[in-house]
Coordinates of C-alpha atoms and ligand atoms in Angstrom, one line a residue:
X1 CA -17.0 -6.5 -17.9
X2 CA -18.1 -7.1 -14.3
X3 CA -17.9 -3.8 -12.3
X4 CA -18.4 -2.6 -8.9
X5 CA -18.3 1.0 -7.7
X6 CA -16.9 1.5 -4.2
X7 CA -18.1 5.0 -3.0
X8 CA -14.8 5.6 -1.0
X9 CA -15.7 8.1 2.5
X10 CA -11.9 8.1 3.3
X11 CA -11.3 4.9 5.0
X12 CA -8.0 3.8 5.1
X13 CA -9.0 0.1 4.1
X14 CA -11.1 1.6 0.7
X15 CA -8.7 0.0 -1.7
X16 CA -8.2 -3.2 0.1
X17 CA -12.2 -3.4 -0.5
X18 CA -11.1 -3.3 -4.8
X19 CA -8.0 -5.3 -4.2
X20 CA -10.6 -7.7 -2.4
X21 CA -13.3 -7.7 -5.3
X22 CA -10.9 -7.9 -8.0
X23 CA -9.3 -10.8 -6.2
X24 CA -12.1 -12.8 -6.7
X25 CA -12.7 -11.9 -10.5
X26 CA -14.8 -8.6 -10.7
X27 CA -13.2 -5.6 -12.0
X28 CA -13.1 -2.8 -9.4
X29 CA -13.2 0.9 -9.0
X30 CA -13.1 3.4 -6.0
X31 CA -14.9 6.9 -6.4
X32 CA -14.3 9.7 -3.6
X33 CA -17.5 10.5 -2.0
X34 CA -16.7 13.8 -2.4
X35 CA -17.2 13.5 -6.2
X36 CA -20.6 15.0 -8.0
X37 CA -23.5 13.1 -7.0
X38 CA -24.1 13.1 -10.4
X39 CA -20.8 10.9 -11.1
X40 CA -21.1 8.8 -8.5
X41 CA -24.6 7.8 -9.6
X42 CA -23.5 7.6 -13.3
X43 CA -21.2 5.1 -12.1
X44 CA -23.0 3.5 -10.0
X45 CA -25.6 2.9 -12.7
X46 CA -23.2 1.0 -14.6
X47 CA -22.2 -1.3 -11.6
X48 CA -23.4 -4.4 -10.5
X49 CA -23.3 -3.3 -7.1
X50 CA -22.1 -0.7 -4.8
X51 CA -20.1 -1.2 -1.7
X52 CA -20.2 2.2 0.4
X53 CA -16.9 2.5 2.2
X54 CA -15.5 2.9 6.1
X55 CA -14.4 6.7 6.8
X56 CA -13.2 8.8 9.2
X57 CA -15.8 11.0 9.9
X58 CA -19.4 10.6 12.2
X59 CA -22.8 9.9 10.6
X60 CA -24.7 11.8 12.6
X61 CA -22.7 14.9 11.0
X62 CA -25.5 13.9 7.9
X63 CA -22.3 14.3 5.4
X64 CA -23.2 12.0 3.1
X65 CA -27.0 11.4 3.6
X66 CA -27.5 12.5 0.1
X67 CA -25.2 9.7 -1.7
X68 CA -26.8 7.1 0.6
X69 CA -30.3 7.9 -0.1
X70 CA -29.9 8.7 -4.2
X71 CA -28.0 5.0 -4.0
X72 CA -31.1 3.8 -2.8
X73 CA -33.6 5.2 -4.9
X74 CA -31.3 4.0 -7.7
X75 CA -32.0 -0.1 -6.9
X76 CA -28.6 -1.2 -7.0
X77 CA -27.6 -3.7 -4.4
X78 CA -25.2 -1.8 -1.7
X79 CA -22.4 -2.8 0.5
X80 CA -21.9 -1.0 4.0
X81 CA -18.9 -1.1 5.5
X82 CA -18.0 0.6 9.1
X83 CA -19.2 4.1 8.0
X84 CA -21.0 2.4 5.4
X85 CA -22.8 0.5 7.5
X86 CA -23.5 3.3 9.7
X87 CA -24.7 5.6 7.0
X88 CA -27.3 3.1 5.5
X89 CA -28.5 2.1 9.2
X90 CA -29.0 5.9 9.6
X91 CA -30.4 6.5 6.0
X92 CA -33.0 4.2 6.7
X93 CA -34.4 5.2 9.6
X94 CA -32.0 3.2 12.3
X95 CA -30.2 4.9 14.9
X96 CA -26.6 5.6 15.0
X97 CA -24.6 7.3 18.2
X98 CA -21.6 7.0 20.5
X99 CA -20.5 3.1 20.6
X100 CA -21.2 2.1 24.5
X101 CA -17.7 0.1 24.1
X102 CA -15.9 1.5 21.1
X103 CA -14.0 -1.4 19.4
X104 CA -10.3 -1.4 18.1
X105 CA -8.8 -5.0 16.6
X106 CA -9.7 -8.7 16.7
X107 CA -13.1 -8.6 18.0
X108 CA -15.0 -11.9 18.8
X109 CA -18.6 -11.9 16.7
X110 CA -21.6 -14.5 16.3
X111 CA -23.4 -14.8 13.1
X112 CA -27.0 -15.6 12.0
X113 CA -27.3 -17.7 9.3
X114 CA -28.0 -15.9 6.4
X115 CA -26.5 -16.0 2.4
X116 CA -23.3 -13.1 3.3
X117 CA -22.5 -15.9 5.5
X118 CA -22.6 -19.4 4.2
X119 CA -19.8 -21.3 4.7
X120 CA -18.5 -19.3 7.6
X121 CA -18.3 -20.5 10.9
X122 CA -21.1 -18.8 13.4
X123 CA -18.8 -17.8 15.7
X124 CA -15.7 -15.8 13.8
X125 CA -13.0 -13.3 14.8
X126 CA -13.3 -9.7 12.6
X127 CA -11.3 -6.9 12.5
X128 CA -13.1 -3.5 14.1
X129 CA -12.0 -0.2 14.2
X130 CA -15.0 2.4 15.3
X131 CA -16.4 5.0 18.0
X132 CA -19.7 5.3 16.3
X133 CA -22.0 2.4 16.4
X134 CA -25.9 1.3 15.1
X135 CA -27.6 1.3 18.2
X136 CA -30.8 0.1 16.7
X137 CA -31.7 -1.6 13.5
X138 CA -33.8 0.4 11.2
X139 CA -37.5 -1.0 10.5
X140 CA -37.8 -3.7 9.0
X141 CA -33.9 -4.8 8.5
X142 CA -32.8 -8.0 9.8
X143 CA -29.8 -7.8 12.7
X144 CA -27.2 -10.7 11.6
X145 CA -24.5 -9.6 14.2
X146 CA -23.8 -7.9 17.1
X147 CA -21.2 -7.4 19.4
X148 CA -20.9 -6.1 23.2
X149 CA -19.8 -2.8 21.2
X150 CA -22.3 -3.0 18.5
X151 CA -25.6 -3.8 19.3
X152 CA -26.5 -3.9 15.5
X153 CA -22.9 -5.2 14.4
X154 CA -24.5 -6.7 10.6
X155 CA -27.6 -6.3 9.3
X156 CA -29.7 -6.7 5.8
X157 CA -31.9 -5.0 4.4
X158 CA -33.7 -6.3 1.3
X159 CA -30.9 -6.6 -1.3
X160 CA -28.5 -4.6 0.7
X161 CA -26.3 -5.8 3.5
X162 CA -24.1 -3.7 5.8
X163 CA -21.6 -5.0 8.6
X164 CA -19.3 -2.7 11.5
X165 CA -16.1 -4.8 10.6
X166 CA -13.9 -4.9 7.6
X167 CA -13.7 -8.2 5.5
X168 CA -11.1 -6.7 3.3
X169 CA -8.6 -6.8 6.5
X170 CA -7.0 -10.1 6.3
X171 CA -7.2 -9.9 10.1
X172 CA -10.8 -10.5 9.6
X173 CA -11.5 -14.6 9.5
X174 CA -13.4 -15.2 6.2
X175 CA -13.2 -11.8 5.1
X176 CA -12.7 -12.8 1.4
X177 CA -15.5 -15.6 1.8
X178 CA -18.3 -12.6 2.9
X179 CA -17.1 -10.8 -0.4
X180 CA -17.4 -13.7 -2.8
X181 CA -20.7 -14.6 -1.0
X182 CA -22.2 -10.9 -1.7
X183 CA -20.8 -11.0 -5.1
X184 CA -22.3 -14.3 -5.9
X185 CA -25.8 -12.8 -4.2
X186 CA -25.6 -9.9 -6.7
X187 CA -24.8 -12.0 -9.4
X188 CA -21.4 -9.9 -10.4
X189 CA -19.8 -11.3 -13.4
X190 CA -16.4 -13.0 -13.0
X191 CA -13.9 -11.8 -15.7
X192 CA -11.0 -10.0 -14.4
X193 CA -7.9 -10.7 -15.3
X194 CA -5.1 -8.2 -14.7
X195 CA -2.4 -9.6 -17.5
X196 CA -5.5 -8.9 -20.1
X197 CA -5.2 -5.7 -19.8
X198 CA -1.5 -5.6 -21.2
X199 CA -2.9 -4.6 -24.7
X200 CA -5.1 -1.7 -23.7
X201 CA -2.5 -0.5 -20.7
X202 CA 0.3 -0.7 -24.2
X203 CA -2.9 1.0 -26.0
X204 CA -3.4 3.7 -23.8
X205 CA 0.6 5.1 -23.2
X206 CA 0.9 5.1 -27.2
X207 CA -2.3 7.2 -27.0
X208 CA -0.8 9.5 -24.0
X209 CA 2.9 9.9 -25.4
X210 CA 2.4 10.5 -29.0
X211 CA 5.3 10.4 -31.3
X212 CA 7.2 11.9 -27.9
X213 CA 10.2 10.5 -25.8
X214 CA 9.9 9.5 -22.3
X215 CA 12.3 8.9 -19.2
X216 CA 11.6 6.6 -17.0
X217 CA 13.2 5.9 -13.5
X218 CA 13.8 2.7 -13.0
X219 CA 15.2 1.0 -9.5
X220 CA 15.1 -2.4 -10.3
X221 CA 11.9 -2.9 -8.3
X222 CA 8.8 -4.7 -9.5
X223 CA 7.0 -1.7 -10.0
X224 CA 9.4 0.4 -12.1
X225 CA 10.4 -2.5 -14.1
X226 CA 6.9 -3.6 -15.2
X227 CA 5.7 0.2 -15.8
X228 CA 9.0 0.4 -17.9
X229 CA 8.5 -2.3 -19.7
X230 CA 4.5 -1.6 -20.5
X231 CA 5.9 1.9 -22.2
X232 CA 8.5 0.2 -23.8
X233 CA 5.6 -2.1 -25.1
X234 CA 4.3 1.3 -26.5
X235 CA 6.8 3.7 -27.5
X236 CA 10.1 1.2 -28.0
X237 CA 13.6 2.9 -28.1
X238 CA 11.7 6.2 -27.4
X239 CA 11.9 4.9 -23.3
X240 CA 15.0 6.1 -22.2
X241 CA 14.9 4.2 -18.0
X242 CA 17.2 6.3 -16.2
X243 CA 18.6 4.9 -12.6
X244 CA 19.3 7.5 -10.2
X245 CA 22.5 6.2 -7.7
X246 CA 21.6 8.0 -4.9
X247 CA 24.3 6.5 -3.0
X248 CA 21.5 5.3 0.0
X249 CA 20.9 2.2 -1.5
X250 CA 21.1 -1.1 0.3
X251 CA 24.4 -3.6 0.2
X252 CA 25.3 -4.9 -3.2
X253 CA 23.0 -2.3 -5.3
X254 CA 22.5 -0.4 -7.7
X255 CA 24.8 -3.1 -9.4
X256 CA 22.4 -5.7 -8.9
X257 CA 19.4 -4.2 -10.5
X258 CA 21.3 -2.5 -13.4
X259 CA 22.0 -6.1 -13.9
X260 CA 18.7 -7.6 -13.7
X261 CA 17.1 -4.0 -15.9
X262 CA 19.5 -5.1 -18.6
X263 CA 18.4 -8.4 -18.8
X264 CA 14.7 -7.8 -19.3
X265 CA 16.2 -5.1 -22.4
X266 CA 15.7 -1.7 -19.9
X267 CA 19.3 -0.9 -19.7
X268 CA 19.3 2.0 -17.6
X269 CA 21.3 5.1 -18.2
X270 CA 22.6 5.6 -15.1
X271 CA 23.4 9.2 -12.9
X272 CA 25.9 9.1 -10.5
X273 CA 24.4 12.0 -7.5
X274 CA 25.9 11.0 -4.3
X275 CA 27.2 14.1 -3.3
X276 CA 24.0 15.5 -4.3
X277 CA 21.7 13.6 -2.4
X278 CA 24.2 13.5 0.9
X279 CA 24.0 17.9 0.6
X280 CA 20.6 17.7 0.2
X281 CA 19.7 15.8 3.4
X282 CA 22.4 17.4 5.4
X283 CA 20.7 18.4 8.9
X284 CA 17.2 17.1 8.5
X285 CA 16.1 15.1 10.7
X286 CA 12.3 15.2 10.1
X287 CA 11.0 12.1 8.3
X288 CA 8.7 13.9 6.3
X289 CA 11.0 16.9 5.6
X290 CA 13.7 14.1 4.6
X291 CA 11.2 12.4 2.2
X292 CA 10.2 15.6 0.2
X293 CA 14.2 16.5 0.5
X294 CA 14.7 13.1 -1.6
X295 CA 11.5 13.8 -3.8
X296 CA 12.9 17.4 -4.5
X297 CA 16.2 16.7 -5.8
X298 CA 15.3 13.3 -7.3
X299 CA 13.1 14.8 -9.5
X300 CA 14.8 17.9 -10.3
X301 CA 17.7 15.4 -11.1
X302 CA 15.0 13.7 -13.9
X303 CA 14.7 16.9 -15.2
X304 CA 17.7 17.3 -15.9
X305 CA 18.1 14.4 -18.3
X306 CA 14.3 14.4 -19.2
X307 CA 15.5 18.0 -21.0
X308 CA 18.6 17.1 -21.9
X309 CA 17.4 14.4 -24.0
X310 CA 14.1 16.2 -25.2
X311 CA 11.4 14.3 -23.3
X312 CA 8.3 15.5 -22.6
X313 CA 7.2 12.2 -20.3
X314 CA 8.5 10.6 -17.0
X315 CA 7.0 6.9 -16.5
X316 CA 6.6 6.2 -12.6
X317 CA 6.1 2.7 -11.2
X318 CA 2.9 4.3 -8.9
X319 CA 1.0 2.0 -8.0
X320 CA -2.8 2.1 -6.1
X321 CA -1.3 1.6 -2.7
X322 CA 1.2 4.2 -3.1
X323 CA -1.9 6.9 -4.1
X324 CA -4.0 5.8 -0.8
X325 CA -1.3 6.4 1.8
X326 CA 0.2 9.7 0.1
X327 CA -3.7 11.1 0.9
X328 CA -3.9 11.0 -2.6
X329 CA -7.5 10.9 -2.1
X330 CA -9.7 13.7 -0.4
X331 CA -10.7 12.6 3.1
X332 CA -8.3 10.0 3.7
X333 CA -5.6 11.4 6.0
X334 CA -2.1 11.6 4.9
X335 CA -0.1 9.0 6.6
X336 CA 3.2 8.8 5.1
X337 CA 4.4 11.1 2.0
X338 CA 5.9 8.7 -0.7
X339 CA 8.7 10.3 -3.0
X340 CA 7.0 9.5 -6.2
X341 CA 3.7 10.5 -5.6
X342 CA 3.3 13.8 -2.9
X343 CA 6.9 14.0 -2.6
X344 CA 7.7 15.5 -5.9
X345 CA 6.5 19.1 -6.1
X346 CA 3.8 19.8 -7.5
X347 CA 5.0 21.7 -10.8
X348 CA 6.8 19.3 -12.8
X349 CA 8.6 20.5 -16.4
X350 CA 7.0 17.0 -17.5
X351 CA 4.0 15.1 -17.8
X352 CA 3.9 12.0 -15.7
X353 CA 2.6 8.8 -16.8
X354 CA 2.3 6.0 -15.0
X355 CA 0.7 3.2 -16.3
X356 CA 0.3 0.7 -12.9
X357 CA -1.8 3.9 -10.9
X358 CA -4.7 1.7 -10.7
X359 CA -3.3 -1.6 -10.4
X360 CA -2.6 -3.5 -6.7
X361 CA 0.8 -4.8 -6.1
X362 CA -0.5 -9.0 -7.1
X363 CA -2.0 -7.5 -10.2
X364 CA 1.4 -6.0 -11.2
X365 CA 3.2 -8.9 -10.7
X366 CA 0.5 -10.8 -12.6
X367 CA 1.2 -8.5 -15.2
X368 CA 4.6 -8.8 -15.1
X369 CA 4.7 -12.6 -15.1
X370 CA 2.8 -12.4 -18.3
X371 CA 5.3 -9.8 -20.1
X372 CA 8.3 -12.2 -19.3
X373 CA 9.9 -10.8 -16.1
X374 CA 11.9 -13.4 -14.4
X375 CA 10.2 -14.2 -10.8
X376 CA 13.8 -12.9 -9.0
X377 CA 12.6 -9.6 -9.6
X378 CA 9.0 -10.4 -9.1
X379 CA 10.1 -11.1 -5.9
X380 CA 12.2 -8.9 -5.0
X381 CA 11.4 -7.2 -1.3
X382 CA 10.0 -3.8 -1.6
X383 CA 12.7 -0.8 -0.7
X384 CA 11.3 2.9 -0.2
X385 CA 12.1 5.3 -2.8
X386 CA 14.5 7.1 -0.3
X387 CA 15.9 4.3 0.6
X388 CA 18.3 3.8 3.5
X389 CA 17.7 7.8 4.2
X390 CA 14.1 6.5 6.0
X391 CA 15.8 3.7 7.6
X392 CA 18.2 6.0 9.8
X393 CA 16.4 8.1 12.3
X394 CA 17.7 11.7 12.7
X395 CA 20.4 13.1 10.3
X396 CA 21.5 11.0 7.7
X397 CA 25.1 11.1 7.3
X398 CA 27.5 9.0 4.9
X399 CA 28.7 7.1 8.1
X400 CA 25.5 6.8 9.3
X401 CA 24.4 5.4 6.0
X402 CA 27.3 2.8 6.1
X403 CA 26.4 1.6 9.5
X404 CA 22.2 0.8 8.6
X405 CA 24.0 -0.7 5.0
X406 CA 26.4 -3.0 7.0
X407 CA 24.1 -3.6 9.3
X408 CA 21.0 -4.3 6.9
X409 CA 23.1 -6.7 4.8
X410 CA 23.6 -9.0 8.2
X411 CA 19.7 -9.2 8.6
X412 CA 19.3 -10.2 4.9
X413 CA 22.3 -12.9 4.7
X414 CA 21.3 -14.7 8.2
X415 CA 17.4 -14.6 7.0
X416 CA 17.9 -15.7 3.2
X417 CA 21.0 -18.3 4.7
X418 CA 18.8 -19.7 7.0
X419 CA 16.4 -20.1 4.2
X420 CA 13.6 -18.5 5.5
X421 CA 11.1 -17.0 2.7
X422 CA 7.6 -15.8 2.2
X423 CA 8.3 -12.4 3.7
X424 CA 7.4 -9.4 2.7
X425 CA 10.3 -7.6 4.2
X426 CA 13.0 -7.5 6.8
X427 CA 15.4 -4.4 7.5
X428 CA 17.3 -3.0 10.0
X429 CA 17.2 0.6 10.8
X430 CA 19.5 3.0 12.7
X431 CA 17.6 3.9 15.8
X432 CA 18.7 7.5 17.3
X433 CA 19.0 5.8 20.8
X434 CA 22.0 5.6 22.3
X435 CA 22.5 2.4 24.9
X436 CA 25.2 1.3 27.0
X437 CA 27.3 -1.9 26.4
X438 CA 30.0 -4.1 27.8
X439 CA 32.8 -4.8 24.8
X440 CA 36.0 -6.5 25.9
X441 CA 35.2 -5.5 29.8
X442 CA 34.9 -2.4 28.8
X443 CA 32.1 0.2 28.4
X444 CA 30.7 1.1 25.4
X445 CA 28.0 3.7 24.8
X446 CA 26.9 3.5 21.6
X447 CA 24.1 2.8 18.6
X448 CA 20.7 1.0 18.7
X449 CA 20.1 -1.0 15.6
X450 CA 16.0 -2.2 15.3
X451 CA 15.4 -5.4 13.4
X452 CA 12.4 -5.4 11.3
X453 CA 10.6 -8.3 9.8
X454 CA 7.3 -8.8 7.9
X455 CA 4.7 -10.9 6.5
X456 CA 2.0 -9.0 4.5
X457 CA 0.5 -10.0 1.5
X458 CA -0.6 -6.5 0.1
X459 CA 1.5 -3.9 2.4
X460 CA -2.2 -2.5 3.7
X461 CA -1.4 -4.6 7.1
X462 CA 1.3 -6.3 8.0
X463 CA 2.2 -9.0 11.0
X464 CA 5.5 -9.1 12.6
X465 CA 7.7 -12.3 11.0
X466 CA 8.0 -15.1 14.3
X467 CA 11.8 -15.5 13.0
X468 CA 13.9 -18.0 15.1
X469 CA 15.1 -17.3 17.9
X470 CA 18.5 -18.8 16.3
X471 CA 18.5 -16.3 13.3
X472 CA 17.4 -13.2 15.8
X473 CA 20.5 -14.3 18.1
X474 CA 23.2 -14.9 15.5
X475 CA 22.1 -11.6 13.7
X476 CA 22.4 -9.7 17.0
X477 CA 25.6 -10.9 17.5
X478 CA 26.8 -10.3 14.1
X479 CA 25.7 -7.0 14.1
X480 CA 27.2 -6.0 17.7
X481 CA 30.8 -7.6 16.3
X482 CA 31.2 -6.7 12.7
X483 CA 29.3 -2.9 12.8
X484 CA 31.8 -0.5 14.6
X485 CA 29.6 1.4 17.7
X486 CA 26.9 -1.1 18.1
X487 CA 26.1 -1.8 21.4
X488 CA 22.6 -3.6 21.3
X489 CA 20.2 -5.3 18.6
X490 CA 16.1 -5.0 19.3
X491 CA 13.1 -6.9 17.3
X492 CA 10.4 -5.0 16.3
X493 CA 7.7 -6.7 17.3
X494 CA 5.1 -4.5 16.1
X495 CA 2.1 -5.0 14.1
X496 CA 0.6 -2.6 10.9
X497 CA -1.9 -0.6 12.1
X498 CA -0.8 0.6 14.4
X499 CA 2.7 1.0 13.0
X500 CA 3.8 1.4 9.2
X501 CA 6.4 -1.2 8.2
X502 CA 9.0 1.5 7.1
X503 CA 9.8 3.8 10.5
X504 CA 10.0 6.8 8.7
Ligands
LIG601 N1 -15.8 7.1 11.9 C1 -16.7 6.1 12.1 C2 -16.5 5.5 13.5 O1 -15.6 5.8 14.2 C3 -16.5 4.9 11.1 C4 -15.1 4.3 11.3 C5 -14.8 3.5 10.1 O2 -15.4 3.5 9.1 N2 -13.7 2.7 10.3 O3 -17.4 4.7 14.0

């Protein structure tokens, strides 16, 4: 099979590199840089090429000088990207410092002709984010790029190219055409397909659960649903999907997905914990404290059952995006704590499998697609694991709940009635402002609701949804009639980076 290693310094975008490279056919695999040099050139040796990621740190801190230069000596072709770029320049005799205009976003660049670029335009816009910069090329490379910020913003070297920006962003204009060009230059070979790997995925969760039984939660969700069904695959009746009602779920639910489980043959056994959940977020306010609140008791509450029925193995829907921004990885910072990865303590009673770790969010539906699940769930729009507990700011009560749930159900009838699709998600969320209204010539001080809407194609970035000014308007003024102590409806209009979708 067609590999390439990507030697991961921390950068937020590393697995958007893999999602990139497996999106155009070559299987895909990210290695921390603070792994043995030993793996990491093990690896590397079986690669067809190695693409040396962005990170958070400086260069000229000489972190890494040791990976870069054993990559070399090794022959295979390299990738730099934004760190990676930085650390070959330096490597190889260029000079690295303080950027004389650090760039942040859409930056304007001009390219020289050279094979990395055919087919792209010479004048493109890519997405930057850096302080350090290559302030001169090392000898004997060739500068392709360079920007008022990077005086050496691409450059090759031989076999190996580097560039400041990141192609994986879909920010970046023909970011995925630079990938498929360097793969085609290295000559990777073109054979992966996701829904192959059904048999070995089924292959490997017989291997891992034995002749044991397994729980699995289940929401309804993409994720869950496939994982379920890939252990089902494997160990049959011995799955036991449990659905946790948490009592924070959206309008309409859990009844929907219990529905939609039982018709792809995961009937869910189902635990009623309202009061549970409601007790155990009493008085936090935190977003982090509220998400490891959830993760506590949700997985003490799996347990439970997990014992009670003699299973040693809980099946989670993780999946690789879920593993980057939990900090799963050392040196990439923790941005948001997800309840099914860092949000469950640490010591669990049982083993966790989860069969979709290393698999992007397309790859699982590809997957799924392939084992039979009907495209309603395969579509459905992503919900956090806590729920409508993240999508109220402050304390979650059971009437604050009940506001963000009436409230939420507005935004999703007026967007799916006016028959607006292809996004990724749209919310609302109970703000903790408080702002003053007129209702019935009368003042009313009351509750901020925030609109959310989406596009994204892989949840790494995200751009706000240009929704009609007609839908915006008809769900403000739904909201401010039929949702007791509303008093004013916003848009988020905000972009990830710099803001998650979720505001918690
Ligand atoms: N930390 C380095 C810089 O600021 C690299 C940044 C990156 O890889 N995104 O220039």
């Amino acid at each position: 099979m067609g590999f390439v290693l990507i030697v991961d310094f921390g950068g937020q975008y590393a697995h958007l590199i893999a999602r990139r490279i497996r999106e155009l056919g070559v299987y895909s695999e990210l290695l921390s840089a603070s792994s043995d040099l030993e793996t990491i050139l093990d690896f590397a040796g079986r690669s067809q090429g190695v693409v040396l990621s962005g990170g958070p740190l400086s260069v000229t801190e000489g972190r890494h000088d040791e990976i870069a230069k054993s990559l070399l000596r090794l022959g295979k072709p390299l990738l730099g990207i934004c760190y990676g770029h930085q650390l070959l320049a330096k490597v190889l005799g260029g000079s690295v410092g303080r950027s004389p205009a650090p760039e942040f976003g859409p930056t304007k660049v001009e390219l020289s002709p050279d094979e990395l670029f055919e087919g792209i335009p010479a004048k493109v816009t890519v997405w930057m984010s850096h302080n350090d910069a290559v302030l001169e090329a090392p000898p004997g490379a060739k500068v392709l790029a360079r920007t008022r910020g990077s005086p050496v913003a691409a450059m090759r070297y031989g076999a190996h190219w580097s560039v400041q920006w990141h192609p994986e962003v879909s920010h970046t204009q023909y970011g995925l055409q630079m990938y498929d060009n360097w793969l085609r230059a290295i000559g990777a070979r073109r054979d992966w397909r996701p829904e192959n790997m059904i048999e070995e995925l089924t292959e490997m969760v017989r291997r891992e659960i034995g002749g044991s039984l397994a729980v699995s939660a289940v929401s309804g969700g993409v994720d869950s649903t496939v994982a379920s069904l890939i252990v089902k695959r494997a160990i049959g009746e011995r799955l036991v999907p449990i659905l946790i009602d948490h009592g924070l779920h959206p309008a309409g639910e859990p009844e929907l997905s219990i529905a939609l489980l039982e018709n792809v043959g995961l009937k869910p056994l189902v635990i009623k914990a309202e009061e549970e959940f409601f007790s155990a977020l009493k008085g936090i306010r935190e977003p982090e404290e509220k998400r490891r609140a959830f993760g506590r008791l949700y997985a003490r509450l799996l347990e439970d059952q997990a014992e009670r029925l003699g299973a040693e193995f809980l099946v989670q829907g993780t999946i690789y995006p879920d593993v980057i921004e939990s900090g799963g990885r050392v040196g990439a910072s923790v941005i948001k704590t997800h309840h099914n990865v860092a949000g469950m303590p640490k010591q669990l009673r049982f083993k966790v499998v989860e069969p979709l770790k290393w698999f992007y969010k397309d790859e699982v539906r590809a997957i799924g697609r392939k084992l039979g699940v009907p495209e309603e769930i395969l579509r459905r729009q992503p919900v956090p694991g806590p729920a409508l507990a993240v999508r109220v700011e402050g304390e979650v009560t059971r009437e604050r709940v009940e506001l963000v749930r009436r409230a939420d159900a507005i935004v999703r009838e007026e967007i799916e009635g006016a028959g607006i699709g292809g996004l990724w998600q749209y919310f609302a969320v109970l703000t903790s402002s408080k702002a003053t209204g007129v209702k019935g010539d009368e003042r009313a001080y009351g509750h901020v609701i925030a609109i959310r809407a989406v596009e994204s194609v892989d949840a790494m970035t995200a751009s706000i949804a240009r929704l009609p000014w007609e839908v915006l308007e008809r769900i403000a003024a739904r909201i401010t009639g039929e949702v007791p102590g509303v008093t004013r409806v916003v848009y988020d209009i905000t972009s990830k980076p710099p803001a998650t979708v979720e505001w918690e």
